[in-house]
mmCIF file of C-alpha atoms in Angstrom:
data_model
loop_
_atom_site.group_PDB
_atom_site.id
_atom_site.type_symbol
_atom_site.label_atom_id
_atom_site.label_comp_id
_atom_site.label_asym_id
_atom_site.label_seq_id
_atom_site.Cartn_x
_atom_site.Cartn_y
_atom_site.Cartn_z
ATOM 1 C CA UNK A 1 -15.013 2.460 10.729
ATOM 2 C CA UNK A 2 -13.155 3.911 7.774
ATOM 3 C CA UNK A 3 -13.717 2.580 4.281
ATOM 4 C CA UNK A 4 -12.756 3.341 0.684
ATOM 5 C CA UNK A 5 -14.844 2.419 -2.337
ATOM 6 C CA UNK A 6 -13.247 2.365 -5.769
ATOM 7 C CA UNK A 7 -14.645 2.108 -9.218
ATOM 8 C CA UNK A 8 -14.899 -1.480 -10.379
ATOM 9 C CA UNK A 9 -12.323 -2.600 -12.901
ATOM 10 C CA UNK A 10 -10.744 -3.602 -15.076
ATOM 11 C CA UNK A 11 -10.563 -0.461 -17.196
ATOM 12 C CA UNK A 12 -9.233 -0.625 -20.752
ATOM 13 C CA UNK A 13 -8.453 2.556 -22.693
ATOM 14 C CA UNK A 14 -6.716 3.512 -25.883
ATOM 15 C CA UNK A 15 -3.578 5.593 -25.721
ATOM 16 C CA UNK A 16 -4.286 9.335 -25.319
ATOM 17 C CA UNK A 17 -7.769 8.714 -23.907
ATOM 18 C CA UNK A 18 -9.051 10.532 -20.822
ATOM 19 C CA UNK A 19 -8.975 8.589 -17.572
ATOM 20 C CA UNK A 20 -11.205 8.836 -14.540
ATOM 21 C CA UNK A 21 -11.102 6.349 -11.677
ATOM 22 C CA UNK A 22 -13.732 7.087 -9.064
ATOM 23 C CA UNK A 23 -13.012 6.881 -5.355
ATOM 24 C CA UNK A 24 -15.270 7.712 -2.429
ATOM 25 C CA UNK A 25 -14.576 7.315 1.235
ATOM 26 C CA UNK A 26 -16.179 7.097 4.636
ATOM 27 C CA UNK A 27 -14.194 8.332 7.599
ATOM 28 C CA UNK A 28 -14.481 10.112 10.889
ATOM 29 C CA UNK A 29 -12.527 13.306 11.260
ATOM 30 C CA UNK A 30 -10.298 14.679 8.531
ATOM 31 C CA UNK A 31 -8.312 11.944 6.823
ATOM 32 C CA UNK A 32 -5.498 12.371 4.352
ATOM 33 C CA UNK A 33 -6.192 10.846 0.936
ATOM 34 C CA UNK A 34 -3.820 9.044 -1.400
ATOM 35 C CA UNK A 35 -3.497 7.336 -4.733
ATOM 36 C CA UNK A 36 -0.935 4.561 -4.969
ATOM 37 C CA UNK A 37 0.088 2.764 -8.150
ATOM 38 C CA UNK A 38 1.359 -0.791 -8.519
ATOM 39 C CA UNK A 39 3.094 -1.587 -11.793
ATOM 40 C CA UNK A 40 3.247 -5.245 -12.842
ATOM 41 C CA UNK A 41 5.541 -7.237 -10.579
ATOM 42 C CA UNK A 42 6.379 -4.284 -8.354
ATOM 43 C CA UNK A 43 5.471 -2.842 -4.967
ATOM 44 C CA UNK A 44 3.295 0.195 -4.289
ATOM 45 C CA UNK A 45 4.417 3.661 -5.253
ATOM 46 C CA UNK A 46 2.847 6.815 -3.910
ATOM 47 C CA UNK A 47 1.342 8.630 -6.889
ATOM 48 C CA UNK A 48 -0.221 11.658 -5.221
ATOM 49 C CA UNK A 49 -1.837 12.817 -2.024
ATOM 50 C CA UNK A 50 -4.012 15.523 -0.495
ATOM 51 C CA UNK A 51 -4.204 16.327 3.166
ATOM 52 C CA UNK A 52 -7.168 18.691 3.475
ATOM 53 C CA UNK A 53 -10.382 19.668 1.751
ATOM 54 C CA UNK A 54 -10.027 21.282 -1.701
ATOM 55 C CA UNK A 55 -6.360 20.313 -1.954
ATOM 56 C CA UNK A 56 -5.353 19.011 -5.365
ATOM 57 C CA UNK A 57 -2.664 16.363 -5.572
ATOM 58 C CA UNK A 58 -0.815 15.973 -8.861
ATOM 59 C CA UNK A 59 2.036 13.945 -10.282
ATOM 60 C CA UNK A 60 3.048 12.586 -13.717
ATOM 61 C CA UNK A 61 -0.022 14.162 -15.318
ATOM 62 C CA UNK A 62 -2.423 12.586 -12.824
ATOM 63 C CA UNK A 63 -4.626 14.761 -10.616
ATOM 64 C CA UNK A 64 -7.105 14.258 -7.800
ATOM 65 C CA UNK A 65 -8.993 16.820 -5.716
ATOM 66 C CA UNK A 66 -10.050 16.229 -2.102
ATOM 67 C CA UNK A 67 -13.816 16.901 -2.113
ATOM 68 C CA UNK A 68 -15.148 16.860 1.416
ATOM 69 C CA UNK A 69 -18.721 17.682 0.426
ATOM 70 C CA UNK A 70 -18.947 14.581 -1.785
ATOM 71 C CA UNK A 71 -16.370 12.522 0.183
ATOM 72 C CA UNK A 72 -14.547 11.824 -3.058
ATOM 73 C CA UNK A 73 -11.015 11.761 -4.441
ATOM 74 C CA UNK A 74 -11.341 10.815 -8.097
ATOM 75 C CA UNK A 75 -8.184 10.205 -10.117
ATOM 76 C CA UNK A 76 -7.928 11.827 -13.547
ATOM 77 C CA UNK A 77 -5.437 12.053 -16.387
ATOM 78 C CA UNK A 78 -6.026 13.885 -19.607
ATOM 79 C CA UNK A 79 -4.073 11.588 -21.915
ATOM 80 C CA UNK A 80 -3.008 8.128 -20.807
ATOM 81 C CA UNK A 81 0.008 6.258 -22.106
ATOM 82 C CA UNK A 82 0.735 2.565 -22.450
ATOM 83 C CA UNK A 83 3.212 2.949 -19.595
ATOM 84 C CA UNK A 84 0.330 3.937 -17.267
ATOM 85 C CA UNK A 85 -0.951 0.361 -17.332
ATOM 86 C CA UNK A 86 -1.003 -0.684 -13.684
ATOM 87 C CA UNK A 87 -3.269 -1.213 -10.687
ATOM 88 C CA UNK A 88 -4.348 1.982 -8.929
ATOM 89 C CA UNK A 89 -5.297 2.035 -5.254
ATOM 90 C CA UNK A 90 -7.168 4.801 -3.489
ATOM 91 C CA UNK A 91 -6.443 5.024 0.233
ATOM 92 C CA UNK A 92 -7.143 7.150 3.265
ATOM 93 C CA UNK A 93 -5.037 7.666 6.351
ATOM 94 C CA UNK A 94 -6.394 8.477 9.738
ATOM 95 C CA UNK A 95 -4.405 8.240 12.970
ATOM 96 C CA UNK A 96 -1.569 6.801 10.844
ATOM 97 C CA UNK A 97 -3.708 3.844 9.759
ATOM 98 C CA UNK A 98 -4.061 3.323 6.018
ATOM 99 C CA UNK A 99 -7.293 1.957 4.597
ATOM 100 C CA UNK A 100 -7.171 0.846 0.952
ATOM 101 C CA UNK A 101 -9.765 0.507 -1.733
ATOM 102 C CA UNK A 102 -9.985 -2.689 -3.739
ATOM 103 C CA UNK A 103 -7.795 -1.434 -6.571
ATOM 104 C CA UNK A 104 -8.574 -0.719 -10.231
ATOM 105 C CA UNK A 105 -6.683 -2.461 -12.998
ATOM 106 C CA UNK A 106 -5.934 -0.095 -15.894
ATOM 107 C CA UNK A 107 -4.778 -1.353 -19.270
ATOM 108 C CA UNK A 108 -3.830 1.158 -21.962
ATOM 109 C CA UNK A 109 -3.684 -0.157 -25.514
ATOM 110 C CA UNK A 110 -1.436 1.384 -28.182
ATOM 111 C CA UNK B 1 12.027 9.897 0.767
ATOM 112 C CA UNK B 2 14.764 7.372 1.520
ATOM 113 C CA UNK B 3 15.243 3.830 0.288
ATOM 114 C CA UNK B 4 13.264 0.844 1.560
ATOM 115 C CA UNK B 5 14.498 -2.635 0.676
ATOM 116 C CA UNK B 6 13.121 -6.083 1.335
ATOM 117 C CA UNK B 7 14.703 -9.526 1.282
ATOM 118 C CA UNK B 8 14.002 -11.919 -0.250
ATOM 119 C CA UNK B 9 12.247 -10.423 -3.264
ATOM 120 C CA UNK B 10 10.504 -13.738 -3.876
ATOM 121 C CA UNK B 11 10.557 -17.284 -2.586
ATOM 122 C CA UNK B 12 8.889 -20.621 -3.110
ATOM 123 C CA UNK B 13 8.439 -22.594 0.107
ATOM 124 C CA UNK B 14 7.092 -25.918 1.195
ATOM 125 C CA UNK B 15 4.009 -26.323 3.363
ATOM 126 C CA UNK B 16 4.815 -26.389 7.074
ATOM 127 C CA UNK B 17 8.016 -24.383 6.851
ATOM 128 C CA UNK B 18 8.649 -20.789 7.943
ATOM 129 C CA UNK B 19 10.090 -17.801 6.105
ATOM 130 C CA UNK B 20 11.540 -14.624 7.579
ATOM 131 C CA UNK B 21 11.242 -11.459 5.509
ATOM 132 C CA UNK B 22 13.530 -8.542 6.172
ATOM 133 C CA UNK B 23 12.775 -4.848 5.720
ATOM 134 C CA UNK B 24 15.633 -2.349 5.795
ATOM 135 C CA UNK B 25 15.413 1.432 5.532
ATOM 136 C CA UNK B 26 18.343 3.773 5.092
ATOM 137 C CA UNK B 27 17.209 6.300 7.695
ATOM 138 C CA UNK B 28 15.611 6.052 11.095
ATOM 139 C CA UNK B 29 11.850 5.803 11.295
ATOM 140 C CA UNK B 30 9.511 5.451 14.228
ATOM 141 C CA UNK B 31 6.737 3.416 12.676
ATOM 142 C CA UNK B 32 6.990 0.456 10.333
ATOM 143 C CA UNK B 33 4.073 -1.542 9.037
ATOM 144 C CA UNK B 34 3.606 -4.981 7.504
ATOM 145 C CA UNK B 35 0.904 -5.689 4.917
ATOM 146 C CA UNK B 36 -0.314 -8.724 3.038
ATOM 147 C CA UNK B 37 -1.624 -8.597 -0.517
ATOM 148 C CA UNK B 38 -3.298 -11.816 -1.540
ATOM 149 C CA UNK B 39 -3.430 -12.584 -5.282
ATOM 150 C CA UNK B 40 -5.566 -10.044 -7.117
ATOM 151 C CA UNK B 41 -6.579 -8.362 -3.883
ATOM 152 C CA UNK B 42 -5.969 -5.125 -2.049
ATOM 153 C CA UNK B 43 -3.641 -4.671 0.893
ATOM 154 C CA UNK B 44 -4.452 -5.742 4.416
ATOM 155 C CA UNK B 45 -2.514 -4.498 7.423
ATOM 156 C CA UNK B 46 -0.970 -7.303 9.452
ATOM 157 C CA UNK B 47 0.675 -5.305 12.215
ATOM 158 C CA UNK B 48 2.398 -2.108 13.223
ATOM 159 C CA UNK B 49 5.970 -2.451 14.487
ATOM 160 C CA UNK B 50 7.396 0.202 16.752
ATOM 161 C CA UNK B 51 10.953 0.022 17.990
ATOM 162 C CA UNK B 52 11.215 -0.982 21.619
ATOM 163 C CA UNK B 53 7.692 -2.327 21.999
ATOM 164 C CA UNK B 54 5.627 -5.317 20.997
ATOM 165 C CA UNK B 55 4.038 -5.213 17.572
ATOM 166 C CA UNK B 56 0.358 -4.357 17.415
ATOM 167 C CA UNK B 57 -1.600 -6.904 15.380
ATOM 168 C CA UNK B 58 -4.793 -6.327 13.444
ATOM 169 C CA UNK B 59 -7.864 -8.476 13.812
ATOM 170 C CA UNK B 60 -7.328 -11.838 12.174
ATOM 171 C CA UNK B 61 -3.557 -11.864 12.584
ATOM 172 C CA UNK B 62 -1.751 -13.399 15.556
ATOM 173 C CA UNK B 63 1.782 -13.289 16.832
ATOM 174 C CA UNK B 64 2.255 -17.047 16.719
ATOM 175 C CA UNK B 65 1.615 -17.071 12.979
ATOM 176 C CA UNK B 66 3.319 -13.765 12.096
ATOM 177 C CA UNK B 67 6.011 -12.949 14.662
ATOM 178 C CA UNK B 68 7.616 -9.565 14.106
ATOM 179 C CA UNK B 69 10.873 -8.140 15.346
ATOM 180 C CA UNK B 70 11.920 -4.496 15.412
ATOM 181 C CA UNK B 71 15.398 -4.405 16.929
ATOM 182 C CA UNK B 72 16.239 -0.829 15.870
ATOM 183 C CA UNK B 73 14.913 2.205 14.002
ATOM 184 C CA UNK B 74 16.012 1.021 10.550
ATOM 185 C CA UNK B 75 15.131 -2.679 10.470
ATOM 186 C CA UNK B 76 12.255 -5.090 10.973
ATOM 187 C CA UNK B 77 11.466 -8.704 10.198
ATOM 188 C CA UNK B 78 8.214 -10.556 9.614
ATOM 189 C CA UNK B 79 8.130 -14.336 9.885
ATOM 190 C CA UNK B 80 5.399 -16.353 8.225
ATOM 191 C CA UNK B 81 5.209 -19.519 10.310
ATOM 192 C CA UNK B 82 3.978 -23.000 9.560
ATOM 193 C CA UNK B 83 3.036 -21.954 6.047
ATOM 194 C CA UNK B 84 0.148 -23.262 3.985
ATOM 195 C CA UNK B 85 -0.782 -22.489 0.366
ATOM 196 C CA UNK B 86 -3.230 -19.865 1.685
ATOM 197 C CA UNK B 87 -0.225 -17.824 2.811
ATOM 198 C CA UNK B 88 0.837 -17.317 -0.808
ATOM 199 C CA UNK B 89 0.817 -13.532 -1.101
ATOM 200 C CA UNK B 90 2.914 -10.468 -1.538
ATOM 201 C CA UNK B 91 4.171 -9.180 1.808
ATOM 202 C CA UNK B 92 5.059 -5.507 1.950
ATOM 203 C CA UNK B 93 6.617 -3.334 4.584
ATOM 204 C CA UNK B 94 5.989 0.373 4.745
ATOM 205 C CA UNK B 95 7.281 3.275 6.767
ATOM 206 C CA UNK B 96 5.925 6.591 7.896
ATOM 207 C CA UNK B 97 8.860 9.007 7.717
ATOM 208 C CA UNK B 98 7.308 11.843 9.614
ATOM 209 C CA UNK B 99 4.525 12.271 12.115
ATOM 210 C CA UNK B 100 3.246 15.371 10.321
ATOM 211 C CA UNK B 101 2.211 14.137 6.903
ATOM 212 C CA UNK B 102 0.632 10.787 7.752
ATOM 213 C CA UNK B 103 2.121 9.314 4.575
ATOM 214 C CA UNK B 104 3.378 5.754 4.166
ATOM 215 C CA UNK B 105 6.004 4.643 1.657
ATOM 216 C CA UNK B 106 6.293 1.032 0.637
ATOM 217 C CA UNK B 107 9.078 -1.392 0.016
ATOM 218 C CA UNK B 108 9.172 -3.465 -3.193
ATOM 219 C CA UNK B 109 7.457 -6.450 -1.584
ATOM 220 C CA UNK B 110 8.263 -10.136 -1.120
ATOM 221 C CA UNK B 111 6.392 -12.546 -3.377
ATOM 222 C CA UNK B 112 5.783 -15.764 -1.500
ATOM 223 C CA UNK B 113 4.470 -18.962 -3.053
ATOM 224 C CA UNK B 114 3.715 -21.905 -0.771
ATOM 225 C CA UNK B 115 3.434 -25.333 -2.371
#
């Protein structure tokens, strides 16, 4: 079956630091890949997505590239802000079924 | 993307009671989904709700415990029946607006605490 493995958290960074959250997946076929973000006390928001190999999703300074050869979709941001503090979920979609990773808690300190 | 709303946003319930959660979208969608997020955990799919057919439940979830209705293309309800403290979770609905992008968008969630 499909599965998503995310970097263990929690992650604590200082403001303006570089962020990487690792995500690898196992899937049959050609899934679409997503990063969702959950701010404290809120639901999930779609952050970015990529639907085929070598696609780069980007939004709000975050980027992730769909790497089929390494089955990865790592999330990066060059300079994090306090407002980026949230839980980040990597997910894949295949046949309209979403499979989530365990989530990574990010805290950015001023 | 359009607007997805859920009611109630949060509730505190007594053991043994039931709660019905509503999910409303402001445009027609074919597929709606219900998820559970237990405290500090990731999301688990409860069921897929298609208009005009019975909901499809995932392993570990049964209709008697989580009955779902989908009366039209903009609305669905999830009932959590005979609640116990283990049902304390965030319940989220999501929709897939188009069959081409395979992308789900989520409502704000319902935070349920069972005493």
